[in-house]
PDB file of C-alpha atoms and ligand atoms in Angstrom:
ATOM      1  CA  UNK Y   1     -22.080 -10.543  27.478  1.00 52.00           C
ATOM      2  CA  UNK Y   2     -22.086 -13.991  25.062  1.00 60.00           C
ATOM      3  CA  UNK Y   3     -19.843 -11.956  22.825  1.00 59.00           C
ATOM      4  CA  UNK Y   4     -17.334 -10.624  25.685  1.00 53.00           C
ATOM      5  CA  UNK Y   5     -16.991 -14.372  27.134  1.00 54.00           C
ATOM      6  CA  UNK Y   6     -16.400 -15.528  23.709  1.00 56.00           C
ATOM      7  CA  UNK Y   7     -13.844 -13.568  23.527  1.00 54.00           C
ATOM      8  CA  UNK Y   8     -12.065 -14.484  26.332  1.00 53.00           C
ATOM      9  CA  UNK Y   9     -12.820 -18.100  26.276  1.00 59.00           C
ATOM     10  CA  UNK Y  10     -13.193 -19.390  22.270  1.00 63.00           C
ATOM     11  CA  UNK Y  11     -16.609 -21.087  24.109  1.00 65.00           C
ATOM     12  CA  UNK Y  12     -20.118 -19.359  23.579  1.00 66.00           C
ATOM     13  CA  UNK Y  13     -22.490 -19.054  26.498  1.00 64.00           C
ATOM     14  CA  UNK Y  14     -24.079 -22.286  25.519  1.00 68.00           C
ATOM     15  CA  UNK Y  15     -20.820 -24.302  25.724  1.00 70.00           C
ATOM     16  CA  UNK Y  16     -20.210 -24.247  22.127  1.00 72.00           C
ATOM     17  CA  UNK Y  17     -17.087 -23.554  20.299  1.00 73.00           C
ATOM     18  CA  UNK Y  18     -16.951 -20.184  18.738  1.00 75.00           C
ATOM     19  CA  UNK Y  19     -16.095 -19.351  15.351  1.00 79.00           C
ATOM     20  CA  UNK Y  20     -15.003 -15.758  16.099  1.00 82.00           C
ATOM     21  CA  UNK Y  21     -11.683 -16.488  16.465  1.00 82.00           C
ATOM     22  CA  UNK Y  22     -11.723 -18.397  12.854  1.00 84.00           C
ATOM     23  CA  UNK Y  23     -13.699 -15.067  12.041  1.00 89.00           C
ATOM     24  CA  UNK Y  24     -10.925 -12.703  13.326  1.00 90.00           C
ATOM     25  CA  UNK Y  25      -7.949 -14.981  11.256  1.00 89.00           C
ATOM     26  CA  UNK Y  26      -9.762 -14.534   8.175  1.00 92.00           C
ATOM     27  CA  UNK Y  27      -9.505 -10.692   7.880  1.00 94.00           C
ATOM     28  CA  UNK Y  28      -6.496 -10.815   9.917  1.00 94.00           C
ATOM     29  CA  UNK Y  29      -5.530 -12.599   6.809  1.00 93.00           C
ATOM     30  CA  UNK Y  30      -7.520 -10.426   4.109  1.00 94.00           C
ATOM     31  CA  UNK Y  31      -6.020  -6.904   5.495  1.00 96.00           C
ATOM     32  CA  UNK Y  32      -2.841  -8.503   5.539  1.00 95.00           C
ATOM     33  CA  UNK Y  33      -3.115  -9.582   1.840  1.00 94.00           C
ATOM     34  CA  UNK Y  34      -4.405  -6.299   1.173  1.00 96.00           C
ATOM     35  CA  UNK Y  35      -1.112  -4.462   2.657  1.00 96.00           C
ATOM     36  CA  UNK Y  36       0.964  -6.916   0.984  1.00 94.00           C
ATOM     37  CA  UNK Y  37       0.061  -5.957  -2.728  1.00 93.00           C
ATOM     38  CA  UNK Y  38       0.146  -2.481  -1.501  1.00 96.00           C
ATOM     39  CA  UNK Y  39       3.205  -2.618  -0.606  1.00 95.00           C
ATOM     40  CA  UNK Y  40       4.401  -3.902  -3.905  1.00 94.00           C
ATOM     41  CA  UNK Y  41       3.105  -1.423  -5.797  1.00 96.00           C
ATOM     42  CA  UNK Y  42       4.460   1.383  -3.474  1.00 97.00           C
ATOM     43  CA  UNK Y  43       7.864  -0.308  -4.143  1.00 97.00           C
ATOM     44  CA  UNK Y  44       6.928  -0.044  -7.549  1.00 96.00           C
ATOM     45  CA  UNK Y  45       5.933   3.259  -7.477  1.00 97.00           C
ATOM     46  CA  UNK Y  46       8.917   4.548  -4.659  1.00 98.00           C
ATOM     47  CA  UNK Y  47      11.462   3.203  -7.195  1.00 98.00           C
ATOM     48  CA  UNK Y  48      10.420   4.814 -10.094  1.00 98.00           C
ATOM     49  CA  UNK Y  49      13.050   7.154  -9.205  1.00 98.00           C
ATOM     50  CA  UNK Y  50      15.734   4.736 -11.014  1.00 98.00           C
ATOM     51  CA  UNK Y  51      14.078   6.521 -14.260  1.00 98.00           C
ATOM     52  CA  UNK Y  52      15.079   9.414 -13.249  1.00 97.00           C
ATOM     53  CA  UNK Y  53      13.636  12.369 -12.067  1.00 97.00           C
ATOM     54  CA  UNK Y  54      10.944  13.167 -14.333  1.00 97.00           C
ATOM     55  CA  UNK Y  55       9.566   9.940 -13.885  1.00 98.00           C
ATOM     56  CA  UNK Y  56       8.641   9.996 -10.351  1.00 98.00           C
ATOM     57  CA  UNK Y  57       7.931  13.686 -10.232  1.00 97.00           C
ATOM     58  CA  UNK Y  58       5.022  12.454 -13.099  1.00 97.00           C
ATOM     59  CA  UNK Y  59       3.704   8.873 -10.830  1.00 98.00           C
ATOM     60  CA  UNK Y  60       3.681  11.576  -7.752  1.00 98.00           C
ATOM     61  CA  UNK Y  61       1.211  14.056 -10.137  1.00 97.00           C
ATOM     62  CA  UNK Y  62      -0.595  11.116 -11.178  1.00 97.00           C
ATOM     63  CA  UNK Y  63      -1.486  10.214  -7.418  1.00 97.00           C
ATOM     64  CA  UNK Y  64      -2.602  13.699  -7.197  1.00 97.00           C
ATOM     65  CA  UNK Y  65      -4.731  12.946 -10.717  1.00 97.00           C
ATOM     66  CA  UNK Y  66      -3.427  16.045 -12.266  1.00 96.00           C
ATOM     67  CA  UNK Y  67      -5.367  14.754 -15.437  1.00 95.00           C
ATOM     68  CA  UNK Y  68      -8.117  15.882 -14.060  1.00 96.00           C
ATOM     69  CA  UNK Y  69      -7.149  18.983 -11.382  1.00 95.00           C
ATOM     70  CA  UNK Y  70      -4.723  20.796 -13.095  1.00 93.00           C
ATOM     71  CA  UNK Y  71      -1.341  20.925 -10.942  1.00 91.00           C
ATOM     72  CA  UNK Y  72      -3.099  18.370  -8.989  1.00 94.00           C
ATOM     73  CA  UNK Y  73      -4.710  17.905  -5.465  1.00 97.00           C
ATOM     74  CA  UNK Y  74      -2.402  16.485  -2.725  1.00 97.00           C
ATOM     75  CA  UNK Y  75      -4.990  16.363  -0.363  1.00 98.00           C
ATOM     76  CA  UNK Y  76      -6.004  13.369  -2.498  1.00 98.00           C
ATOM     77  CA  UNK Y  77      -2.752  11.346  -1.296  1.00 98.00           C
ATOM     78  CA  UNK Y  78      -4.371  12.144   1.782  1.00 98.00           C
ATOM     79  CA  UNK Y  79      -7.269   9.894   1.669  1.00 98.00           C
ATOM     80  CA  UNK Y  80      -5.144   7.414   0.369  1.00 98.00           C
ATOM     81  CA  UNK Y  81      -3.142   7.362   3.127  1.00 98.00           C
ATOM     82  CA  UNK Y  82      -5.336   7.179   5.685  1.00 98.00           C
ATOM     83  CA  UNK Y  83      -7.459   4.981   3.841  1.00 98.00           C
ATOM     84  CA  UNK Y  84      -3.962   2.564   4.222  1.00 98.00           C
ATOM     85  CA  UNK Y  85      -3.233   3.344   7.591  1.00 98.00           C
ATOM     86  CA  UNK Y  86      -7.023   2.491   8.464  1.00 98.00           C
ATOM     87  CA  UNK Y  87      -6.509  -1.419   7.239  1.00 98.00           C
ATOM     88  CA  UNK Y  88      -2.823  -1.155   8.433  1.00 98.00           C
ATOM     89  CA  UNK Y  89      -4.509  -0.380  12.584  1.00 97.00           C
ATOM     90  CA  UNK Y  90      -7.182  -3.294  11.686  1.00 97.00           C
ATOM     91  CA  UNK Y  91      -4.502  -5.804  10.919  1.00 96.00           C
ATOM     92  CA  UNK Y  92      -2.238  -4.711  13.822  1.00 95.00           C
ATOM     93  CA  UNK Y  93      -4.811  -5.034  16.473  1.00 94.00           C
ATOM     94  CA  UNK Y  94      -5.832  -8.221  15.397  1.00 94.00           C
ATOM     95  CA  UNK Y  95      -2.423  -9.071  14.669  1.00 90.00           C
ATOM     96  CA  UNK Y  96      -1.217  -8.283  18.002  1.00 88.00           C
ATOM     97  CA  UNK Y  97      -4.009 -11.287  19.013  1.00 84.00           C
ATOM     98  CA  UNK Y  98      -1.225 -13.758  17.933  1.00 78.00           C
ATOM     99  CA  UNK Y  99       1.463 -12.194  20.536  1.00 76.00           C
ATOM    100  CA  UNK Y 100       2.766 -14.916  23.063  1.00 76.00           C
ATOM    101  CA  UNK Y 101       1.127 -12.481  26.047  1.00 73.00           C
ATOM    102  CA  UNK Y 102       3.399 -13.051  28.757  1.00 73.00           C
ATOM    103  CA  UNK Y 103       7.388 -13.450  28.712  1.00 73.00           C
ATOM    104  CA  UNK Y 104       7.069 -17.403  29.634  1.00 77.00           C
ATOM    105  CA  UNK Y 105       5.265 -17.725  26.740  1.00 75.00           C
ATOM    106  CA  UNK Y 106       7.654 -16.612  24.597  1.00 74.00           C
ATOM    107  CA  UNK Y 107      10.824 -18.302  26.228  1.00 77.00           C
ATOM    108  CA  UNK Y 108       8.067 -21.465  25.462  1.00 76.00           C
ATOM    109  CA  UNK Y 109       7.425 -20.526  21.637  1.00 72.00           C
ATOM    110  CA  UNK Y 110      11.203 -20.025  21.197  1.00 72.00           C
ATOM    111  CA  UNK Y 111      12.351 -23.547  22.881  1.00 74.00           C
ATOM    112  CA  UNK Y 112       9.699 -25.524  20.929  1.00 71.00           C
ATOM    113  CA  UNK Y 113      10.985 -23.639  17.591  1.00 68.00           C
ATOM    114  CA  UNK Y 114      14.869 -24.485  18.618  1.00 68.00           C
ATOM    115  CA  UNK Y 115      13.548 -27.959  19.464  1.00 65.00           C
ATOM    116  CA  UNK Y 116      12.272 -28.786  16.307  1.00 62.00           C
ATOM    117  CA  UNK Y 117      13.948 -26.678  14.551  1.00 61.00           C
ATOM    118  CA  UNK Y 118      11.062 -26.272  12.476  1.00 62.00           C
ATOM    119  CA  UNK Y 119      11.528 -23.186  10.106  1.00 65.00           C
ATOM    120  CA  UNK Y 120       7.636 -22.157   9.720  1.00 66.00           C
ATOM    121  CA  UNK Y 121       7.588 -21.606  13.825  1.00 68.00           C
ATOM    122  CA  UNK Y 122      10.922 -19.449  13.801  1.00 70.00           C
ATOM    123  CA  UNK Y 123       9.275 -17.280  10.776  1.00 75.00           C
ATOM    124  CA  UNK Y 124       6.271 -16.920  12.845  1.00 76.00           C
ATOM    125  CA  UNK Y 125       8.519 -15.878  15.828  1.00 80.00           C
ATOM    126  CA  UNK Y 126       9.937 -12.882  13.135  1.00 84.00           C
ATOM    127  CA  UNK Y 127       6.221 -12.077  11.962  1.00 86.00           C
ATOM    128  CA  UNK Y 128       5.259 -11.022  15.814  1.00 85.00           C
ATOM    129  CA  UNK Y 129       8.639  -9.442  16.589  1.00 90.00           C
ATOM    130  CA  UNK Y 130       8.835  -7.666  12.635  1.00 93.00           C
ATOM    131  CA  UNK Y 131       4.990  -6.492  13.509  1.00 93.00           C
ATOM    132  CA  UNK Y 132       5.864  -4.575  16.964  1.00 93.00           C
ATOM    133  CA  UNK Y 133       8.186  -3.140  14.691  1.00 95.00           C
ATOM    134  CA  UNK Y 134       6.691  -2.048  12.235  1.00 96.00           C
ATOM    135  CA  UNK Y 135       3.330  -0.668  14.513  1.00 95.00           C
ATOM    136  CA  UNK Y 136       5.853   2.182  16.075  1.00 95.00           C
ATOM    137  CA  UNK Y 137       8.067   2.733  12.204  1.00 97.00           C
ATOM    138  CA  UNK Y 138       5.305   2.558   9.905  1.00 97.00           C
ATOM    139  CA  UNK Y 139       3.228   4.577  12.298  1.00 97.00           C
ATOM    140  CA  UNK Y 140       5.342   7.636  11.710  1.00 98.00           C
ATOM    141  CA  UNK Y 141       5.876   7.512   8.237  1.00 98.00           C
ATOM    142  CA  UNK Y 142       2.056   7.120   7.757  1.00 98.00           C
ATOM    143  CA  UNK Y 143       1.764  10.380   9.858  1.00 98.00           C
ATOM    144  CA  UNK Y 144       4.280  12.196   7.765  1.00 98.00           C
ATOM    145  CA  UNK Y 145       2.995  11.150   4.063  1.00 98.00           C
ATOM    146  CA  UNK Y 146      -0.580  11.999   5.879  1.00 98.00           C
ATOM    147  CA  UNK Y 147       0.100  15.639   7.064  1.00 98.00           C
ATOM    148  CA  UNK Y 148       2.816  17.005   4.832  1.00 97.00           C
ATOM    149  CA  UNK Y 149       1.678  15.183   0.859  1.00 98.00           C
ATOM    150  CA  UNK Y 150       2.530  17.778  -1.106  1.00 97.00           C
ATOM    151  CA  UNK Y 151       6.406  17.196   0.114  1.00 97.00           C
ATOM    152  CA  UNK Y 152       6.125  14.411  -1.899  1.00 98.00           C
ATOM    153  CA  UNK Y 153       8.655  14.438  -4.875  1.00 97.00           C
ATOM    154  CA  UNK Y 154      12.009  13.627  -6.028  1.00 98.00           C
ATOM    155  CA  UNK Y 155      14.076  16.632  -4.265  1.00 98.00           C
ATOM    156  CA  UNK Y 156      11.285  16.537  -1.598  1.00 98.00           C
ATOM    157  CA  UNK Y 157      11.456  12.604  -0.713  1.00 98.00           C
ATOM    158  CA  UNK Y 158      15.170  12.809  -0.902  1.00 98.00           C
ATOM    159  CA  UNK Y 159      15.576  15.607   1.634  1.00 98.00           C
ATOM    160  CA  UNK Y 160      13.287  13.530   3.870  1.00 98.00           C
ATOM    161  CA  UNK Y 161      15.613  11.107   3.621  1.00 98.00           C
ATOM    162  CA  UNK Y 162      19.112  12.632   4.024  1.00 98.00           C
ATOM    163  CA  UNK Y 163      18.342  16.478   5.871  1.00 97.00           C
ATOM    164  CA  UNK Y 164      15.584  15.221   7.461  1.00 97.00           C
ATOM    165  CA  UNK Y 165      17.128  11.720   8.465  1.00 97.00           C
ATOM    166  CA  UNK Y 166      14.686   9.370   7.361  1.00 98.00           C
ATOM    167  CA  UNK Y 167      17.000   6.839   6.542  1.00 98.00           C
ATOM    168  CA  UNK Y 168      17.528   4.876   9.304  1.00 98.00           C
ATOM    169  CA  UNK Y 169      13.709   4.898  10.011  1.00 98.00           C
ATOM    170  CA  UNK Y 170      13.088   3.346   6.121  1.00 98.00           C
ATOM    171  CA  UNK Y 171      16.004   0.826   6.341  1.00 98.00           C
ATOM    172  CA  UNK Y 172      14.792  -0.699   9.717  1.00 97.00           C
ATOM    173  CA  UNK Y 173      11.459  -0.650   7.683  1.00 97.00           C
ATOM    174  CA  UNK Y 174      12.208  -1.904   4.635  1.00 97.00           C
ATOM    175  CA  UNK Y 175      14.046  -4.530   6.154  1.00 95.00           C
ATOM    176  CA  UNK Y 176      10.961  -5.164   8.714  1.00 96.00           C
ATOM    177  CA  UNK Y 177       7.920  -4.819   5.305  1.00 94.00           C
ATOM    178  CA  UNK Y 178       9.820  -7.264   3.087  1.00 89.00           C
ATOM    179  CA  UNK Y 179      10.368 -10.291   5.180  1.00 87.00           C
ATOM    180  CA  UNK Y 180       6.825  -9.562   7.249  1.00 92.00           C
ATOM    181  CA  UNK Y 181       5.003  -9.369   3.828  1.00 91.00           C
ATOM    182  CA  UNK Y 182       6.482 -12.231   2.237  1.00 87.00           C
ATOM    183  CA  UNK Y 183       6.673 -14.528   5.127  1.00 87.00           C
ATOM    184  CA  UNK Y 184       3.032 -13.386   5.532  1.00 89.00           C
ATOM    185  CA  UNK Y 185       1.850 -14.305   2.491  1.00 88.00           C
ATOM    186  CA  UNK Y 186       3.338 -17.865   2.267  1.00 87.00           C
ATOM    187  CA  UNK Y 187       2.096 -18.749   6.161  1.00 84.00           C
ATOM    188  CA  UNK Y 188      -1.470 -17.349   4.418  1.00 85.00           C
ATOM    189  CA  UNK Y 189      -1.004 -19.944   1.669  1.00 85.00           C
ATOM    190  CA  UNK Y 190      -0.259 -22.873   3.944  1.00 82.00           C
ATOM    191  CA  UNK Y 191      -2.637 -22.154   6.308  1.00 80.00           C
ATOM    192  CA  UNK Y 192      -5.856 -21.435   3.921  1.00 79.00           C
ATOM    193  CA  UNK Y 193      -4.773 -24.327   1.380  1.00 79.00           C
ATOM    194  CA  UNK Y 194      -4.661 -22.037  -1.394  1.00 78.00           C
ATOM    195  CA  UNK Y 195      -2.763 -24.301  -3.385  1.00 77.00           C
ATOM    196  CA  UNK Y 196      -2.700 -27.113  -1.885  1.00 75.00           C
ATOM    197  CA  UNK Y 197      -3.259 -29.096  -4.978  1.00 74.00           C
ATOM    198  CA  UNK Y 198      -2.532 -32.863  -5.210  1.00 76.00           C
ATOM    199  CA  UNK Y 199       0.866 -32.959  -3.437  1.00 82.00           C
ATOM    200  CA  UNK Y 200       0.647 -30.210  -0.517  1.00 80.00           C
ATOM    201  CA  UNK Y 201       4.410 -30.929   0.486  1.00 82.00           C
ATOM    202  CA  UNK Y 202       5.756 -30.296  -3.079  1.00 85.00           C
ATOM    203  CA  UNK Y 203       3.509 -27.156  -3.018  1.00 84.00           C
ATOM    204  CA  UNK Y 204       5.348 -25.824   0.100  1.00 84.00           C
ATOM    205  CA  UNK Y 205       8.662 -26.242  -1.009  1.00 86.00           C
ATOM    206  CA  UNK Y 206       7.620 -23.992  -4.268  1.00 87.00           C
ATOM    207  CA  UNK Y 207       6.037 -21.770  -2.306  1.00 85.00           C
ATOM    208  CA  UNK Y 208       9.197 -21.455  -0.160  1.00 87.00           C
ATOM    209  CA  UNK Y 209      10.880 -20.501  -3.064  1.00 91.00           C
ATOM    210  CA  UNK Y 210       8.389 -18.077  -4.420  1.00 88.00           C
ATOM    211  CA  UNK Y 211       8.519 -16.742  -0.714  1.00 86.00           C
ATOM    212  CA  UNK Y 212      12.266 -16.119  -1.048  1.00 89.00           C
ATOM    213  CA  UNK Y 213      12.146 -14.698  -4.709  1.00 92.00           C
ATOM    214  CA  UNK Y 214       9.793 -12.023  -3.353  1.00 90.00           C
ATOM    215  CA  UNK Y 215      11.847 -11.247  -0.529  1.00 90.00           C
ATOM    216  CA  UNK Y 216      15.363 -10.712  -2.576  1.00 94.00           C
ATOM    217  CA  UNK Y 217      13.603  -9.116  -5.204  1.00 95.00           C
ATOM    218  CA  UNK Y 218      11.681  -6.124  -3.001  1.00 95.00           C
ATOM    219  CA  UNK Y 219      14.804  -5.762  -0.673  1.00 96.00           C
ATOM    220  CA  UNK Y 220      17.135  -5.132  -3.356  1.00 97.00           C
ATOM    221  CA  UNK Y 221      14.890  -2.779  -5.157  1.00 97.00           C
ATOM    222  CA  UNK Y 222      14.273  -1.454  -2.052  1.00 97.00           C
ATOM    223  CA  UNK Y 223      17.969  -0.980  -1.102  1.00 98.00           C
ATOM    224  CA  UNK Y 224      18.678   0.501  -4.816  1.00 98.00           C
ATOM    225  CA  UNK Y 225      15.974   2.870  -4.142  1.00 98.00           C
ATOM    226  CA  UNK Y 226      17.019   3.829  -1.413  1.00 98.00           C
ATOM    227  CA  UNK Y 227      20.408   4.932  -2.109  1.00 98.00           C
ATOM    228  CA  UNK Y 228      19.351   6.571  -5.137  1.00 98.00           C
ATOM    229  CA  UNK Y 229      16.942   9.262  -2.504  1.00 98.00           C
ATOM    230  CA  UNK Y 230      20.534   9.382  -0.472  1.00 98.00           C
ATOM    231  CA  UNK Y 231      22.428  10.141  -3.436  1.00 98.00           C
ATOM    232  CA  UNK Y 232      20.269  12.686  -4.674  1.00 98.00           C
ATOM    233  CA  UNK Y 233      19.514  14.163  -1.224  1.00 98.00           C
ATOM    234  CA  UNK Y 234      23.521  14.655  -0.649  1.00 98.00           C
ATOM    235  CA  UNK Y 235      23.386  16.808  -3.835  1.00 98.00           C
ATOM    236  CA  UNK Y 236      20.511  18.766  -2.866  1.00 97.00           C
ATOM    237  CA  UNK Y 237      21.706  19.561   0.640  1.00 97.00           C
ATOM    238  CA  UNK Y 238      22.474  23.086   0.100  1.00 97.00           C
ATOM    239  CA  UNK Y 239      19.351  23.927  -1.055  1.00 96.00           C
ATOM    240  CA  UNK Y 240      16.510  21.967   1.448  1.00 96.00           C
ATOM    241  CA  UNK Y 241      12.841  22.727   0.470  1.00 94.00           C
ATOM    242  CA  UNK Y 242      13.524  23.870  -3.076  1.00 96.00           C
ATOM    243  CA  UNK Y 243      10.714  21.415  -5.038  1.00 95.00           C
ATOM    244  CA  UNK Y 244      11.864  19.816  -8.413  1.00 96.00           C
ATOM    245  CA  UNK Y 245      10.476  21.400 -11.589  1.00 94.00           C
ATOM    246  CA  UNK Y 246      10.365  18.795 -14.371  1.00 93.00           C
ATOM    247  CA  UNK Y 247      12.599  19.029 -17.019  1.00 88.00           C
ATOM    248  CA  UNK Y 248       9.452  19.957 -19.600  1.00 81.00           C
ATOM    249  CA  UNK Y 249       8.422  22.833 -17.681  1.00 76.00           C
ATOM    250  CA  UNK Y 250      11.983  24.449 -17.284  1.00 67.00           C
ATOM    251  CA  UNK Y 251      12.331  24.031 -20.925  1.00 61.00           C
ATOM    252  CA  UNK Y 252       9.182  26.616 -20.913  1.00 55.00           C
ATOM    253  CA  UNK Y 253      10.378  28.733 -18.827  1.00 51.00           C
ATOM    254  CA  UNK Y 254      13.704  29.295 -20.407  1.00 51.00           C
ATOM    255  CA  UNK Y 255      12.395  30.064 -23.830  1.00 52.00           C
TER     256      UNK Y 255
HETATM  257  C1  HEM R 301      -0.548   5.346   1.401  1.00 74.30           C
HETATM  258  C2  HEM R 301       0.463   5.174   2.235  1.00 74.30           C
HETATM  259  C3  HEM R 301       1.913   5.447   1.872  1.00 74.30           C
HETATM  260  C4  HEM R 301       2.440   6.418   1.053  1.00 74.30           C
HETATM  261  C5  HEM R 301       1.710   7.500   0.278  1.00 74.30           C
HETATM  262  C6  HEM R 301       3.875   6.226   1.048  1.00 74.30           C
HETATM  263  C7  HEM R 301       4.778   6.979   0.335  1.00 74.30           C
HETATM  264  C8  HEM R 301       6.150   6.851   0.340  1.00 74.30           C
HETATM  265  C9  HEM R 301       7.082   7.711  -0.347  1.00 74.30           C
HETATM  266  C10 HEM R 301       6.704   8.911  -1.201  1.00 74.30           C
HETATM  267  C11 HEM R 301       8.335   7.256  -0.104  1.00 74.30           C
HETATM  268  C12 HEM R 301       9.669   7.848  -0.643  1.00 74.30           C
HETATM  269  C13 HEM R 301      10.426   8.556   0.469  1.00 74.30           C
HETATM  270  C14 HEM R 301       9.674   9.756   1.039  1.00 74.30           C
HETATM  271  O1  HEM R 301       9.042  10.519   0.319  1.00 74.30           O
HETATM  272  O2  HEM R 301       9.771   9.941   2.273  1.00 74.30           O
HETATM  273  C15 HEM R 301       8.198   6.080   0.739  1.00 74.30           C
HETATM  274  C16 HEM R 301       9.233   5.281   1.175  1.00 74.30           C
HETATM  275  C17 HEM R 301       9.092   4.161   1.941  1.00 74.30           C
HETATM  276  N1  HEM R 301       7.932   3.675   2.487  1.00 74.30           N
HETATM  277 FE1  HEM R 301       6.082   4.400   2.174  1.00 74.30          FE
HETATM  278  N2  HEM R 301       4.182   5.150   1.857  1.00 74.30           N
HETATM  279  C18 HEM R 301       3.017   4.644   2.368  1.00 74.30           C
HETATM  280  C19 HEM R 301       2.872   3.552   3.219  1.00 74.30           C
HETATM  281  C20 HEM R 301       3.909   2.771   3.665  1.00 74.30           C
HETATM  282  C21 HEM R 301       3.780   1.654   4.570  1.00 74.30           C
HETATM  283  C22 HEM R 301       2.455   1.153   5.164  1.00 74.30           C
HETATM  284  C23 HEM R 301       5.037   1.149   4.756  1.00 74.30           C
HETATM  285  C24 HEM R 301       5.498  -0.022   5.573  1.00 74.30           C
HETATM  286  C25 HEM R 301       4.821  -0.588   6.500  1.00 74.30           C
HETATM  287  C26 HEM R 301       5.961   1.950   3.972  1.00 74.30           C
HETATM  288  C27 HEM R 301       7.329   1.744   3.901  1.00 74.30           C
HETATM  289  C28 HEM R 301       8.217   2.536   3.203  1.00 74.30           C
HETATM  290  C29 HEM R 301       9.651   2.257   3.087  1.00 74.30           C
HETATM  291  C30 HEM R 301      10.379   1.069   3.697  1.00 74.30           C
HETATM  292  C31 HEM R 301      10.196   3.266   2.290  1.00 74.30           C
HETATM  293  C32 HEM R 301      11.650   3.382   1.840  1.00 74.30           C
HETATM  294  C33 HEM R 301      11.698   2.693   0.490  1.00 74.30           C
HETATM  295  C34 HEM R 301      13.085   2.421  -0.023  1.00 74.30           C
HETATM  296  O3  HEM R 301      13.837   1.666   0.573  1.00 74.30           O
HETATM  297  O4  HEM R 301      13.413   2.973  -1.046  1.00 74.30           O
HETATM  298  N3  HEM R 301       5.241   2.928   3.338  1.00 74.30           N
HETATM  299  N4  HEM R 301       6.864   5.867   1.000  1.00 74.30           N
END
């Protein structure tokens, strides 16, 4: 019962203030960091593509750790996944915490950010509205890499992308992950003092900038990337479901 009324109240039983909602910040925080860095090196590892073919078709084995099962495992992608989508449900719920709950609230949240046209309330406006987003988007492509990882791969991916209309779904995403993860990580910063150091103010206007590198840098790989599946999807149209054989192997099977 103490817990439930803290809950609802931020008071304990005995009338003192409670530190679970301090608690609930702090891995609201900590999954969030965790997603973050994922999601830099799935960028990473998404855009390996711009090597070519070969490339990705080799990261995708890796992930399957085809040095140790030959042909490798997808079911091992698997795990991963829902390993991901475990942390990605714990930060949502107690993201979702940090919604204004009723539609006053938010015609409140929006006035005092026009008001003072203070740029750190209107990015927390986008983290809430970028998070709904993302809870229904990010949802379905979890379920997709979850159930169906062996259709992982460069003709694979790609057909996912242009036959199977994916697209729009990643854009709205990528779009969503990029800001939400940067903007996420610099509200962390300020609001944990990371690096504070001896002039806070100069701090936040390098972290600004660090905040906006990130951003440009991610959505224009991401963008590159992404064209480069649509591209290669277009060509491989005509023949949906065909998986890529790397350029080694075919070699073999010529001779
Ligand atoms: C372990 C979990 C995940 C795996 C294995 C995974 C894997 C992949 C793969 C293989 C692609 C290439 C396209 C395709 O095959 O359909 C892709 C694209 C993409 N994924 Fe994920 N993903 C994961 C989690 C996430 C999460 C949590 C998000 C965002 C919240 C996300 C956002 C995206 C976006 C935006 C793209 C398009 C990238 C681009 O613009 O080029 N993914 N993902």
């Amino acid at each position: 019962m103490d817990r439930v009324i803290e809950a609802y109240t931020d008071v304990t039983a005995e009338g003192k203030k409670s530190r679970t909602p301090a608690k609930l910040d702090k891995w609201l925080t900590a999954s969030g960091v965790i997603l973050a860095l994922f999601m830099m090196g799935h960028m990473m590892f998404v855009s390996t593509i711009l090597l070519g073919k070969d490339v990705m078709h080799a990261v995708t084995k890796a992930f399957e750790l085809d040095f140790i099962f030959d042909g490798g495992v997808p079911f091992i992608v698997s795990i991963f996944v829902a390993i991901i989508s475990a942390i990605f449900i714990v930060h949502a719920i107690l993201g979702v915490r940090k919604f204004p709950t009723s539609y006053k609230t938010y015609i409140k949240v929006r006035e005092h950010a026009k008001l003072m046209n203070h740029k750190d309330t209107s990015m927390w406006m986008f983290q809430w509205i970028s998070g709904l987003v993302m809870m229904f988007a990010a949802t379905i492509h979890l379920y997709i890499m979850f159930t169906q990882p062996q259709n992982i791969g460069p003709y694979a991916s790609a057909d996912r992308v242009v036959s199977e209309h994916m697209w729009l779904l990643y854009m709205v995403l990528l779009i969503c992950v990029e800001i939400h993860g940067s903007v996420g990580l610099y509200r962390a910063a300020m609001k944990w003092g990371w690096f504070d150091g001896a002039n806070p103010k100069e701090t936040r206007a390098k972290l600004l900038n660090v905040k906006k590198l990130l951003s440009y840098f991610f959505m224009t790989l991401g963008v590159i990337t992404l064209l480069a599946y649509i591209k290669i999807g277009i060509e491989h149209s005509d023949n949906v479901g065909e998986k890529y054989v790397p350029t080694s192997h075919s070699k073999v099977l010529e001779k």
